[in-house]
Coordinates of C-alpha atoms in Angstrom, one line a residue:
M1 CA 0.0 0.0 0.0
I2 CA 2.8 2.4 0.9
K3 CA 4.6 1.5 -2.3
E4 CA 1.5 2.3 -4.4
R5 CA 1.1 5.7 -2.8
L6 CA 4.8 6.5 -3.4
L7 CA 4.4 5.6 -7.1
S8 CA 1.3 7.7 -7.3
L9 CA 3.2 10.7 -5.8
I10 CA 6.0 10.2 -8.3
A11 CA 3.5 10.2 -11.1
L12 CA 1.9 13.4 -9.9
V13 CA 5.4 15.1 -9.8
L14 CA 6.1 14.0 -13.3
M15 CA 2.7 15.3 -14.5
F16 CA 3.4 18.9 -13.3
P17 CA 6.6 21.0 -13.8
F18 CA 8.8 21.2 -10.7
S19 CA 8.5 25.0 -11.0
V20 CA 4.8 24.9 -10.1
L21 CA 5.7 23.1 -6.9
A22 CA 8.4 25.6 -6.2
G23 CA 6.2 28.6 -7.0
D24 CA 4.4 30.2 -9.9
I25 CA 6.5 31.1 -13.0
K26 CA 6.0 34.7 -14.1
F27 CA 7.5 36.7 -17.0
P28 CA 10.0 34.1 -18.3
A29 CA 12.4 35.8 -20.7
R30 CA 11.8 33.1 -23.3
D31 CA 8.3 34.5 -23.8
I32 CA 9.6 37.8 -25.2
P33 CA 9.1 37.9 -29.0
E34 CA 12.5 38.2 -30.7
E35 CA 11.5 41.4 -32.5
L36 CA 11.2 43.1 -29.1
K37 CA 14.7 42.3 -28.1
G38 CA 16.9 43.9 -30.8
D39 CA 18.8 46.8 -29.3
A40 CA 16.4 47.2 -26.3
V41 CA 18.0 47.5 -22.9
A42 CA 14.7 46.4 -21.3
V43 CA 11.3 45.2 -22.2
L44 CA 8.2 46.5 -20.6
R45 CA 6.4 43.1 -20.2
L46 CA 3.2 44.5 -18.6
D47 CA 2.0 48.0 -17.7
E48 CA -1.5 48.2 -16.3
R49 CA -2.8 51.5 -15.1
E50 CA -6.3 52.1 -13.7
F51 CA -7.2 55.7 -12.9
T52 CA -10.5 56.1 -11.0
V53 CA -12.0 59.6 -10.5
V54 CA -13.9 59.5 -7.3
S55 CA -15.1 63.1 -7.5
Y56 CA -13.9 66.3 -9.1
D57 CA -11.2 66.7 -6.5
K58 CA -10.3 63.1 -5.6
G59 CA -8.9 60.2 -7.5
I60 CA -7.0 56.8 -7.2
L61 CA -4.4 55.5 -9.6
K62 CA -3.5 51.8 -9.5
K63 CA -0.2 50.9 -11.2
H64 CA 1.1 47.4 -12.0
W65 CA 4.1 47.0 -14.2
A66 CA 7.0 44.6 -15.0
Y67 CA 10.3 45.1 -16.8
T68 CA 12.6 42.4 -18.1
V69 CA 16.1 43.9 -17.9
L70 CA 18.3 42.6 -20.7
K71 CA 21.6 44.3 -20.0
S72 CA 23.3 46.5 -17.4
T73 CA 22.4 49.7 -19.2
G74 CA 18.7 48.8 -18.4
D75 CA 19.2 48.5 -14.7
D76 CA 17.5 51.9 -14.1
Y77 CA 14.2 50.2 -14.9
A78 CA 14.6 48.0 -11.9
T79 CA 14.0 50.9 -9.6
F80 CA 10.7 52.0 -8.1
V81 CA 10.4 55.8 -7.8
E82 CA 7.2 57.6 -6.9
R83 CA 6.8 61.2 -5.8
Y84 CA 4.3 62.3 -3.1
D85 CA 3.4 65.3 -1.0
N86 CA 0.6 66.4 1.3
L87 CA -1.9 66.0 -1.6
V88 CA -0.6 62.6 -2.8
K89 CA -0.5 59.4 -0.8
I90 CA 1.3 56.2 -1.9
D91 CA 0.0 52.8 -0.5
N92 CA 0.3 49.1 -1.1
I93 CA 3.8 49.1 -2.6
K94 CA 4.8 45.6 -3.8
G95 CA 7.9 44.4 -5.6
Y96 CA 9.4 41.2 -6.9
I97 CA 12.5 39.9 -8.7
Y98 CA 12.4 37.0 -11.1
D99 CA 15.2 35.2 -12.8
A100 CA 15.5 34.5 -16.5
N101 CA 13.2 31.5 -16.2
G102 CA 10.6 33.4 -14.3
K103 CA 11.3 32.0 -10.9
L104 CA 10.8 34.3 -7.9
I105 CA 14.0 35.3 -6.3
K106 CA 13.0 38.0 -3.9
K107 CA 10.0 39.9 -2.6
L108 CA 10.3 43.6 -1.7
K109 CA 10.3 44.3 2.0
N110 CA 9.2 47.5 3.7
S111 CA 12.7 48.0 4.9
D112 CA 13.9 48.0 1.3
I113 CA 11.8 51.2 0.6
I114 CA 13.6 54.5 1.1
D115 CA 11.5 57.5 2.0
Q116 CA 13.4 60.7 1.4
S117 CA 13.0 64.4 0.6
N118 CA 12.7 65.3 -3.1
I119 CA 13.9 68.9 -2.7
S120 CA 15.9 69.8 -5.9
G121 CA 19.4 71.2 -5.5
F122 CA 18.3 74.7 -6.5
S123 CA 15.1 74.8 -4.4
L124 CA 14.8 76.6 -1.1
Y125 CA 11.8 74.6 0.0
E126 CA 9.4 72.0 -1.4
D127 CA 7.0 69.6 0.4
N128 CA 7.8 66.9 -2.2
R129 CA 9.0 63.5 -1.0
I130 CA 9.8 60.3 -2.9
K131 CA 9.7 56.6 -2.2
V132 CA 12.5 54.6 -3.8
A133 CA 13.2 50.9 -4.0
N134 CA 16.0 49.3 -6.0
L135 CA 15.7 45.7 -7.2
E136 CA 18.7 45.5 -9.5
H137 CA 19.9 41.9 -9.8
H138 CA 22.9 42.0 -12.2
S139 CA 22.3 38.5 -13.6
Y140 CA 20.8 39.1 -17.0
P141 CA 18.1 38.8 -18.1
Y142 CA 16.0 39.3 -15.0
T143 CA 12.6 40.7 -14.4
V144 CA 11.2 43.2 -11.8
E145 CA 7.5 43.6 -11.0
F146 CA 6.0 46.5 -9.1
E147 CA 2.6 47.5 -7.8
C148 CA 1.3 50.5 -6.0
E149 CA -1.7 52.6 -5.3
I150 CA -1.7 56.4 -5.4
E151 CA -4.4 58.5 -3.8
Y152 CA -4.9 62.1 -4.9
D153 CA -6.5 64.6 -2.5
G154 CA -7.0 67.3 -5.2
L155 CA -7.2 66.7 -8.9
Y156 CA -5.6 69.5 -10.9
Y157 CA -3.5 67.1 -12.9
Y158 CA -4.7 64.0 -14.7
P159 CA -2.1 61.3 -15.7
I160 CA -0.5 61.4 -19.1
W161 CA -0.2 57.9 -20.6
N162 CA 3.1 57.5 -22.5
P163 CA 3.8 53.7 -22.5
Q164 CA 7.1 53.8 -24.4
R165 CA 8.9 56.3 -22.2
S166 CA 12.2 55.7 -23.9
R167 CA 13.4 54.6 -27.3
K168 CA 15.6 52.1 -25.6
I169 CA 12.8 50.0 -24.2
S170 CA 10.3 47.7 -26.0
V171 CA 6.7 47.4 -24.9
Q172 CA 5.0 44.0 -24.9
D173 CA 1.7 44.9 -23.4
A174 CA 0.4 48.2 -21.9
S175 CA -2.9 49.7 -21.1
I176 CA -4.6 52.5 -19.2
T177 CA -8.2 52.4 -17.9
V178 CA -10.0 55.5 -16.7
K179 CA -13.2 55.2 -14.7
M180 CA -15.3 58.3 -14.5
P181 CA -18.5 59.2 -12.6
Q182 CA -21.3 59.7 -15.1
D183 CA -21.7 63.4 -14.1
L184 CA -18.1 64.3 -14.7
G185 CA -16.7 64.6 -18.3
L186 CA -13.3 63.2 -19.3
R187 CA -11.4 65.1 -21.9
Y188 CA -8.7 63.2 -23.8
H189 CA -6.3 63.7 -26.7
E190 CA -4.9 60.7 -28.5
T191 CA -1.6 60.7 -30.4
N192 CA -0.5 57.7 -32.5
V193 CA -2.7 55.2 -30.6
D194 CA -5.8 53.2 -31.5
A195 CA -9.1 54.9 -30.6
V196 CA -10.4 54.5 -27.1
K197 CA -12.9 51.8 -26.2
I198 CA -15.7 53.1 -24.0
S199 CA -18.1 51.0 -21.8
N200 CA -20.1 51.3 -18.6
E201 CA -19.3 49.4 -15.4
D202 CA -20.9 49.7 -12.0
G203 CA -22.4 53.1 -12.8
L204 CA -19.1 54.5 -14.1
K205 CA -18.1 55.4 -17.6
V206 CA -15.0 53.4 -18.5
Y207 CA -12.4 54.4 -21.1
K208 CA -9.5 52.0 -22.1
W209 CA -6.5 52.4 -24.4
T210 CA -4.1 49.5 -25.2
V211 CA -0.8 49.1 -27.1
A212 CA 1.2 45.9 -27.7
N213 CA 4.5 44.8 -29.3
L214 CA 6.3 48.1 -29.7
P215 CA 9.9 47.5 -30.5
A216 CA 12.7 49.7 -29.2
Y217 CA 14.1 52.0 -32.0
E218 CA 17.3 53.7 -33.0
Y219 CA 17.8 57.4 -32.5
E220 CA 17.3 59.3 -35.8
P221 CA 19.1 62.6 -36.0
F222 CA 16.9 65.7 -36.6
S223 CA 13.7 63.9 -35.7
D224 CA 10.8 65.3 -33.7
R225 CA 10.3 63.0 -30.8
I226 CA 6.9 64.3 -29.8
A227 CA 5.4 63.8 -33.3
Y228 CA 5.9 60.1 -33.1
E229 CA 5.3 59.3 -29.5
K230 CA 2.3 57.2 -28.6
M231 CA 0.4 59.2 -26.0
V232 CA -2.9 59.9 -24.4
M233 CA -3.3 63.2 -22.6
L234 CA -6.1 63.3 -20.0
A235 CA -7.6 66.4 -18.6
P236 CA -10.6 67.3 -16.4
T237 CA -13.5 69.5 -17.1
K238 CA -14.1 70.5 -13.5
F239 CA -11.3 70.2 -10.9
G240 CA -10.6 71.0 -7.3
I241 CA -7.5 71.4 -5.2
E242 CA -7.1 72.5 -1.6
G243 CA -10.6 74.0 -1.5
E244 CA -10.2 75.8 -4.8
T245 CA -12.3 74.8 -7.8
G246 CA -12.0 75.5 -11.5
E247 CA -13.0 74.6 -15.0
M248 CA -10.5 73.5 -17.7
S249 CA -12.9 72.8 -20.6
D250 CA -11.8 76.0 -22.4
W251 CA -8.8 78.3 -22.1
Q252 CA -10.9 81.2 -20.8
S253 CA -12.3 79.2 -17.9
Y254 CA -8.9 77.8 -17.1
G255 CA -7.5 81.3 -16.9
K256 CA -10.3 82.5 -14.6
F257 CA -9.2 79.9 -12.1
Y258 CA -5.7 81.4 -12.1
A259 CA -7.0 84.9 -11.9
K260 CA -9.0 84.0 -8.8
L261 CA -6.2 82.0 -7.3
N262 CA -3.7 84.9 -7.6
S263 CA -6.2 87.7 -6.8
T264 CA -5.1 88.1 -3.1
T265 CA -1.4 87.8 -3.7
R266 CA -0.5 91.3 -5.0
D267 CA -0.4 93.0 -1.6
L268 CA 2.4 95.6 -1.8
S269 CA 2.6 98.1 1.1
E270 CA 1.8 101.7 0.5
S271 CA 5.4 102.7 1.2
T272 CA 6.6 100.3 -1.6
K273 CA 4.0 101.7 -4.0
S274 CA 5.1 105.2 -3.2
K275 CA 8.8 104.3 -3.8
L276 CA 7.9 102.7 -7.2
K277 CA 6.0 105.8 -8.3
N278 CA 8.9 108.1 -7.4
L279 CA 11.3 105.7 -9.2
T280 CA 9.3 106.0 -12.5
A281 CA 8.2 109.7 -12.1
N282 CA 10.5 111.0 -14.8
A283 CA 9.9 108.2 -17.3
K284 CA 9.0 109.5 -20.8
S285 CA 6.8 106.5 -21.8
E286 CA 5.1 103.5 -20.3
K287 CA 7.7 101.3 -21.9
E288 CA 10.4 103.2 -20.0
K289 CA 8.5 102.7 -16.8
V290 CA 8.4 99.0 -17.4
A291 CA 12.1 99.0 -18.1
I292 CA 12.8 100.8 -14.8
I293 CA 10.6 98.4 -12.9
Y294 CA 12.4 95.4 -14.5
D295 CA 15.8 96.8 -13.7
Y296 CA 14.6 97.3 -10.1
L297 CA 13.4 93.7 -10.0
Q298 CA 16.7 92.4 -11.3
N299 CA 18.8 94.3 -8.8
K300 CA 16.5 93.5 -5.8
T301 CA 15.6 89.9 -6.2
R302 CA 17.0 86.5 -7.0
Y303 CA 15.4 83.2 -8.1
V304 CA 14.8 80.4 -5.7
S305 CA 12.5 77.5 -6.4
I306 CA 9.7 77.2 -3.8
Q307 CA 7.1 74.5 -4.6
V308 CA 4.4 74.8 -2.0
G309 CA 0.9 76.3 -1.8
I310 CA -2.1 75.0 -3.7
G311 CA -0.3 72.1 -5.2
G312 CA 2.7 74.3 -6.1
I313 CA 0.8 76.5 -8.5
K314 CA -0.1 79.5 -6.3
P315 CA 2.6 82.2 -5.8
F316 CA 3.3 83.5 -2.4
P317 CA 2.4 87.1 -1.8
A318 CA 4.2 90.0 -3.5
S319 CA 4.8 91.5 0.0
T320 CA 6.9 88.4 0.9
V321 CA 9.1 88.8 -2.2
D322 CA 9.4 92.5 -1.4
E323 CA 10.5 91.7 2.1
K324 CA 12.7 88.7 1.4
G325 CA 14.2 89.6 -2.0
Y326 CA 13.7 86.1 -3.5
G327 CA 11.0 83.9 -5.1
D328 CA 10.3 81.3 -7.7
C329 CA 9.0 82.0 -11.2
K330 CA 5.4 82.3 -10.0
A331 CA 6.3 84.7 -7.1
L332 CA 8.7 86.9 -9.1
S333 CA 6.3 87.3 -12.0
N334 CA 3.4 88.0 -9.6
Y335 CA 5.6 90.5 -7.8
T336 CA 6.5 92.3 -11.0
K337 CA 2.9 92.4 -12.0
A338 CA 2.1 94.0 -8.6
M339 CA 4.8 96.6 -9.1
L340 CA 3.6 97.5 -12.5
E341 CA 0.0 97.8 -11.2
A342 CA 1.4 100.3 -8.6
V343 CA 2.5 102.6 -11.4
G344 CA -0.6 102.1 -13.5
I345 CA 0.5 99.5 -16.0
E346 CA -1.5 96.4 -16.8
S347 CA 0.3 93.1 -17.3
Y348 CA -0.6 89.4 -17.6
Y349 CA 0.7 86.6 -15.5
T350 CA 1.5 84.1 -18.2
L351 CA 2.0 80.3 -18.2
V352 CA 4.6 78.8 -20.5
G353 CA 6.3 75.5 -21.3
A354 CA 9.9 76.4 -21.0
D355 CA 13.2 74.9 -22.2
D356 CA 14.1 72.7 -25.2
D357 CA 11.9 69.7 -24.4
F358 CA 8.7 71.7 -23.8
F359 CA 5.4 70.0 -24.9
P360 CA 3.7 72.1 -27.6
V361 CA 0.3 73.4 -26.7
K362 CA -2.6 71.7 -28.5
R363 CA -4.8 74.8 -29.0
D364 CA -8.0 72.7 -29.2
F365 CA -7.2 70.8 -26.0
P366 CA -6.9 73.0 -22.9
A367 CA -4.7 71.3 -20.4
D368 CA -1.7 71.9 -18.2
Y369 CA 1.3 72.1 -20.6
F370 CA 3.2 74.6 -18.5
N371 CA 6.2 74.5 -16.2
H372 CA 7.2 78.1 -15.9
V373 CA 5.7 81.6 -15.5
I374 CA 6.6 84.8 -17.3
L375 CA 5.0 88.2 -17.6
C376 CA 3.3 89.8 -20.7
V377 CA 2.9 93.6 -20.7
P378 CA 0.5 94.7 -23.5
L379 CA 1.4 98.3 -24.2
K380 CA -0.4 100.4 -26.7
Q381 CA 2.4 100.4 -29.3
D382 CA 4.1 97.2 -28.4
T383 CA 4.0 94.1 -26.3
V384 CA 6.8 93.5 -23.8
W385 CA 7.7 90.1 -22.5
L386 CA 9.6 89.7 -19.2
E387 CA 11.6 86.8 -17.9
C388 CA 11.3 87.7 -14.2
T389 CA 13.7 85.0 -12.8
S390 CA 16.9 86.2 -14.3
Q391 CA 19.2 88.9 -12.9
T392 CA 21.0 89.2 -16.3
Q393 CA 18.3 88.7 -19.0
A394 CA 17.9 91.5 -21.5
F395 CA 14.8 93.6 -21.1
G396 CA 12.0 92.2 -23.3
Y397 CA 13.9 89.2 -24.6
M398 CA 12.6 85.6 -24.3
S399 CA 15.6 83.6 -25.7
E400 CA 15.4 80.0 -26.7
F401 CA 14.1 79.1 -23.2
T402 CA 10.6 80.6 -23.7
G403 CA 10.6 82.1 -27.2
D404 CA 8.4 81.1 -30.2
R405 CA 5.7 79.1 -28.4
D406 CA 2.1 79.3 -27.4
V407 CA 1.5 80.5 -23.8
L408 CA -1.6 81.1 -21.7
A409 CA -1.9 84.7 -20.5
I410 CA -4.2 85.3 -17.5
T411 CA -6.2 88.4 -18.6
P412 CA -9.1 90.1 -16.7
E413 CA -11.4 88.1 -19.0
G414 CA -9.8 84.8 -18.3
G415 CA -7.2 82.7 -20.2
K416 CA -6.0 83.7 -23.6
L417 CA -3.5 81.9 -25.9
L418 CA -0.7 84.2 -27.1
H419 CA 2.6 83.5 -28.8
T420 CA 6.0 84.6 -27.6
P421 CA 8.4 86.3 -30.0
A422 CA 10.2 84.2 -32.5
Y423 CA 13.8 85.0 -33.5
N424 CA 14.3 84.2 -37.2
K425 CA 17.3 84.8 -39.4
D426 CA 16.5 88.5 -39.8
V427 CA 17.7 88.9 -36.2
N428 CA 19.4 85.6 -35.4
Y429 CA 22.8 85.8 -37.0
T430 CA 26.6 85.9 -36.6
K431 CA 28.5 88.6 -38.6
R432 CA 32.2 88.4 -38.5
K433 CA 34.9 90.6 -40.0
A434 CA 38.6 89.9 -39.7
V435 CA 42.0 91.1 -40.9
V436 CA 44.8 88.6 -41.0
D437 CA 48.5 89.6 -41.6
I438 CA 50.6 86.6 -42.6
D439 CA 54.4 86.7 -42.6
E440 CA 56.7 84.5 -44.7
S441 CA 57.1 82.0 -41.9
G442 CA 53.3 81.4 -41.8
N443 CA 52.8 83.3 -38.6
A444 CA 49.7 85.5 -38.3
A445 CA 48.5 88.6 -36.5
I446 CA 44.7 88.5 -36.4
E447 CA 42.1 91.1 -35.6
V448 CA 38.5 89.9 -35.4
S449 CA 35.2 91.7 -34.8
T450 CA 32.1 89.5 -34.4
K451 CA 28.5 90.3 -33.7
Y452 CA 26.4 87.5 -32.2
S453 CA 22.7 88.3 -32.3
T454 CA 19.7 86.9 -30.3
L455 CA 19.8 83.1 -30.2
Q456 CA 23.4 83.2 -31.4
E457 CA 24.5 85.1 -28.4
G458 CA 23.0 82.6 -26.0
S459 CA 26.1 80.4 -25.6
R460 CA 28.2 83.5 -24.8
S461 CA 25.9 85.7 -22.8
W462 CA 26.7 84.1 -19.4
I463 CA 30.5 84.6 -19.8
C464 CA 30.0 88.3 -20.4
E465 CA 28.9 88.5 -16.7
N466 CA 32.1 86.9 -15.5
S467 CA 35.5 88.5 -14.8
Q468 CA 38.0 89.3 -17.6
E469 CA 40.2 86.5 -16.3
D470 CA 37.4 84.0 -16.7
Q471 CA 36.5 85.4 -20.1
K472 CA 40.0 85.0 -21.4
K473 CA 40.2 81.5 -20.2
W474 CA 36.9 80.7 -21.9
L475 CA 38.1 82.2 -25.1
Y476 CA 41.3 80.1 -25.1
E477 CA 39.1 77.0 -24.7
H478 CA 36.6 78.0 -27.5
I479 CA 38.7 79.6 -30.2
D480 CA 39.4 76.8 -32.7
L481 CA 43.0 77.8 -33.5
S482 CA 46.2 76.2 -32.2
N483 CA 48.9 77.7 -30.1
I484 CA 47.4 81.2 -30.1
S485 CA 48.2 84.1 -27.9
I486 CA 45.3 86.5 -27.1
E487 CA 46.9 89.9 -27.0
D488 CA 43.7 91.8 -26.3
F489 CA 39.9 91.2 -26.3
E490 CA 36.6 92.7 -25.4
L491 CA 33.2 90.9 -24.8
K492 CA 30.4 93.4 -24.6
R493 CA 26.7 92.4 -24.3
I494 CA 24.1 94.9 -25.5
K495 CA 21.0 94.1 -23.6
T496 CA 18.1 95.4 -25.8
S497 CA 15.0 93.4 -26.7
L498 CA 17.1 91.9 -29.5
P499 CA 20.3 91.4 -27.5
Y500 CA 23.7 90.9 -29.1
I501 CA 27.3 90.5 -28.2
D502 CA 30.2 92.4 -29.7
E503 CA 33.4 90.4 -29.5
K504 CA 36.7 91.9 -30.4
L505 CA 39.9 89.9 -30.5
K506 CA 43.6 90.6 -31.2
I507 CA 45.4 87.3 -31.6
K508 CA 48.9 86.1 -32.4
A509 CA 48.9 82.8 -34.2
P510 CA 52.4 81.2 -34.6
K511 CA 52.4 78.6 -37.4
F512 CA 48.9 79.8 -38.5
S513 CA 49.7 78.5 -42.0
S514 CA 51.8 75.6 -43.0
V515 CA 55.0 76.3 -45.0
S516 CA 56.6 73.9 -47.5
G517 CA 59.6 75.3 -49.5
K518 CA 58.5 78.3 -51.4
R519 CA 54.8 77.7 -50.7
I520 CA 52.4 78.8 -47.9
F521 CA 49.1 77.0 -47.5
V522 CA 46.4 79.2 -46.0
S523 CA 43.0 78.0 -44.6
P524 CA 40.8 81.1 -45.2
N525 CA 38.0 79.9 -42.9
I526 CA 39.6 80.7 -39.6
L527 CA 36.7 80.6 -37.1
S528 CA 33.5 79.2 -38.7
K529 CA 34.3 75.7 -39.9
W530 CA 31.2 73.5 -39.9
D531 CA 32.1 70.3 -38.1
Y532 CA 28.8 68.4 -37.6
M533 CA 28.0 65.4 -39.7
P534 CA 24.9 63.4 -38.8
S535 CA 25.2 59.6 -38.9
I536 CA 24.2 57.5 -41.9
D537 CA 20.6 56.4 -41.7
E538 CA 19.8 54.3 -44.7
D539 CA 16.4 53.1 -43.3
R540 CA 15.2 56.5 -42.2
V541 CA 11.6 56.4 -40.9
R542 CA 10.9 59.7 -39.4
D543 CA 10.6 63.1 -41.1
V544 CA 13.6 65.5 -40.9
H545 CA 12.8 68.2 -38.4
L546 CA 15.0 71.3 -38.1
S547 CA 13.9 73.4 -35.1
N548 CA 13.6 77.2 -35.1
Q549 CA 17.2 77.3 -33.8
F550 CA 18.1 76.6 -37.4
D551 CA 16.6 79.8 -38.5
F552 CA 19.9 81.6 -38.8
V553 CA 22.4 83.2 -41.2
D554 CA 26.2 83.4 -40.5
T555 CA 28.5 85.5 -42.6
D556 CA 32.3 85.9 -42.6
T557 CA 34.3 88.5 -44.4
I558 CA 38.1 88.0 -43.9
E559 CA 40.9 90.0 -45.5
F560 CA 44.3 88.4 -45.7
H561 CA 47.4 90.5 -46.1
L562 CA 50.1 88.5 -47.8
P563 CA 53.9 88.6 -47.1
E564 CA 56.0 90.5 -49.7
K565 CA 57.2 88.6 -52.7
Y566 CA 54.3 86.1 -52.4
H567 CA 51.5 85.7 -54.8
I568 CA 48.5 83.3 -55.2
E569 CA 49.4 80.1 -57.0
Y570 CA 46.0 78.5 -56.4
Q571 CA 42.6 79.6 -55.2
P572 CA 39.3 77.6 -55.1
E573 CA 36.5 78.5 -57.5
P574 CA 33.5 80.2 -56.0
V575 CA 30.8 77.9 -54.7
T576 CA 27.1 78.3 -54.3
I577 CA 25.0 75.4 -52.9
E578 CA 21.3 75.8 -52.5
T579 CA 18.9 73.2 -51.0
Q580 CA 15.6 73.2 -49.3
F581 CA 17.5 73.1 -46.0
G582 CA 19.6 76.2 -46.6
K583 CA 22.1 78.0 -48.8
Y584 CA 25.9 78.1 -48.7
E585 CA 28.1 80.6 -50.5
M586 CA 31.9 80.9 -50.6
K587 CA 34.1 82.9 -52.8
I588 CA 37.7 84.2 -52.8
E589 CA 38.9 87.4 -54.5
A590 CA 42.5 88.4 -54.8
D591 CA 44.4 91.6 -55.5
E592 CA 48.2 91.9 -55.6
N593 CA 48.9 91.3 -51.9
V594 CA 45.4 90.8 -50.5
I595 CA 43.0 87.9 -50.4
R596 CA 39.3 88.5 -49.5
Y597 CA 37.4 85.5 -48.3
F598 CA 33.6 85.6 -48.1
R599 CA 31.5 82.8 -46.6
K600 CA 27.7 82.7 -45.9
L601 CA 25.6 79.9 -44.4
E602 CA 21.9 80.4 -44.3
M603 CA 19.7 77.7 -42.8
N604 CA 15.9 77.1 -43.0
P605 CA 13.9 75.5 -40.2
G606 CA 11.0 73.2 -41.0
T607 CA 9.8 69.6 -41.3
F608 CA 10.9 67.7 -44.4
P609 CA 10.2 64.2 -45.8
S610 CA 12.1 61.3 -44.3
D611 CA 13.7 60.5 -47.7
S612 CA 15.3 63.9 -47.8
Y613 CA 17.7 63.0 -44.9
N614 CA 20.5 62.0 -47.2
E615 CA 20.1 65.3 -49.1
L616 CA 20.7 67.1 -45.7
R617 CA 23.8 64.9 -45.0
E618 CA 25.1 65.8 -48.5
F619 CA 24.5 69.5 -47.8
F620 CA 26.4 69.3 -44.6
K621 CA 29.1 67.3 -46.2
D622 CA 29.6 69.9 -49.0
V623 CA 29.6 72.7 -46.4
T624 CA 32.3 70.8 -44.4
K625 CA 34.4 70.2 -47.5
N626 CA 34.3 73.8 -48.7
D627 CA 35.0 75.1 -45.2
K628 CA 38.3 73.3 -45.4
V629 CA 39.6 74.7 -48.7
K630 CA 43.1 76.1 -48.9
V631 CA 44.7 78.9 -50.8
V632 CA 48.3 78.3 -52.0
L633 CA 50.8 81.1 -52.0
V634 CA 54.2 80.9 -53.7
N635 CA 57.3 83.0 -53.4
N636 CA 58.0 85.0 -56.5
T637 CA 61.8 84.7 -56.2

């Protein structure tokens, strides 16, 4: 009898895999389709998100996701990171590690979760905190699985669903489900995903989006990431946060929320108002008054990030900035608005998406696209835009940080979409003139005068605020000539609404030109050689996108004085190359002892078909080649 039972037990073991007895198998790496591996560093095996709106001011987000990490460069995806504050609560955190075969290795313990402040390095105070748990394993491939529940006490923001958050990861299966009360409308904007599926469940309206089998992809130079991302933006109609309610179904209503939120924050004292009136008493125009107030702001205050108060969106009072002398973008813009009100000038507190990776506003879909605040001053003859966080910014200049984009101005009538100034090639340029004296040993004395205008001055503007010693060191590091000696220089920034830098240099350049026997070889392009060549992309998929920073024109006019007894033996023919991307011109003229070199590069921004990429490479290749041409001088004797 015992023998029969033993045989039955053995048979049972043989019928079922040992792994079942040892524990459930989850996410074995062998189940990943080959097309999802490729160059991926990790594969998102599962990403399930369920966002339930309980009321206009409360919601719950449940998250469940798993990554299979294929190589060490994907270890970042094995870390749990969630932010929270006094309006956001994180519960039910779970985590697991599985080996390549899907066998459970470890469960996350509470002691593995680090709870720490999330104050950024430049911030004076935030109430943000983060919970972090690292489950890196370093035996590849391995899989991590996480779950958590996030409770929102205040619903100003709705989640953005972006399942493929990096080109380096593949996505096997991802979905987001949104459950809404019947009396609250959900607004959504779909980009590159299948249309939503809508149903009803337990008295709630349910929306669901899914994607599957998205392979990782290679970076393609000059591509617009946002145009190809798979994304669903979600936004409320009615929302509430810390007792404040608002509507976001249209821009005007959205702006009214901000107008009401900020209405009690411009509380300057009578003594400060009197001081500002005296300060601007002799101004000859409203614009001059604005300039005086802006100068006062820059000299009195400094930027400090402070992310507290109504979910971090309400500025603290103008009186506090006036007393303390610091504030974040919200507080400083609000303070400037209060000062302008004190001298009888209306201005608009204005929301903007700042920096290079800002998300463009979809004009037909009101939502929170914004991470920064500036000030718009609508004068009768002109509109002045003010960056209130900088102590060095030119009056009325937006720069690449906030220029040429849609913004939401908070007007007395509510929100209004405006557009900040764009800086095209009419004002965005570099103009260089130089005189180069060459001796018979190939040494040169060079005098250069260069004007860098608007966006072109951006890389140099900060150094103009530094000491001459720092400026000289910086010039040595950035002038593309070998073994030079800077004899004299001047960097002068002209801070108008179209700022520019005047740069003057006197340089000694030993061995500027190579000498071989009776010949001297001169490279006439001394400071503007194009040196960027994008990689070959034979299987180009995405359109070619040249941002507005490519809306520029650069010109060089250089005069070379030749040593006595030398004349030109060879000079390149004039070149003109014109494409849809831009135009390049180069020509060399010669007199008896003088060579005049002229070079002009004009670029055009825009979006071009994917199959034009090789044409762009050829254009850059031709520019690079012609920037390296040489003139050959020979001794007459």
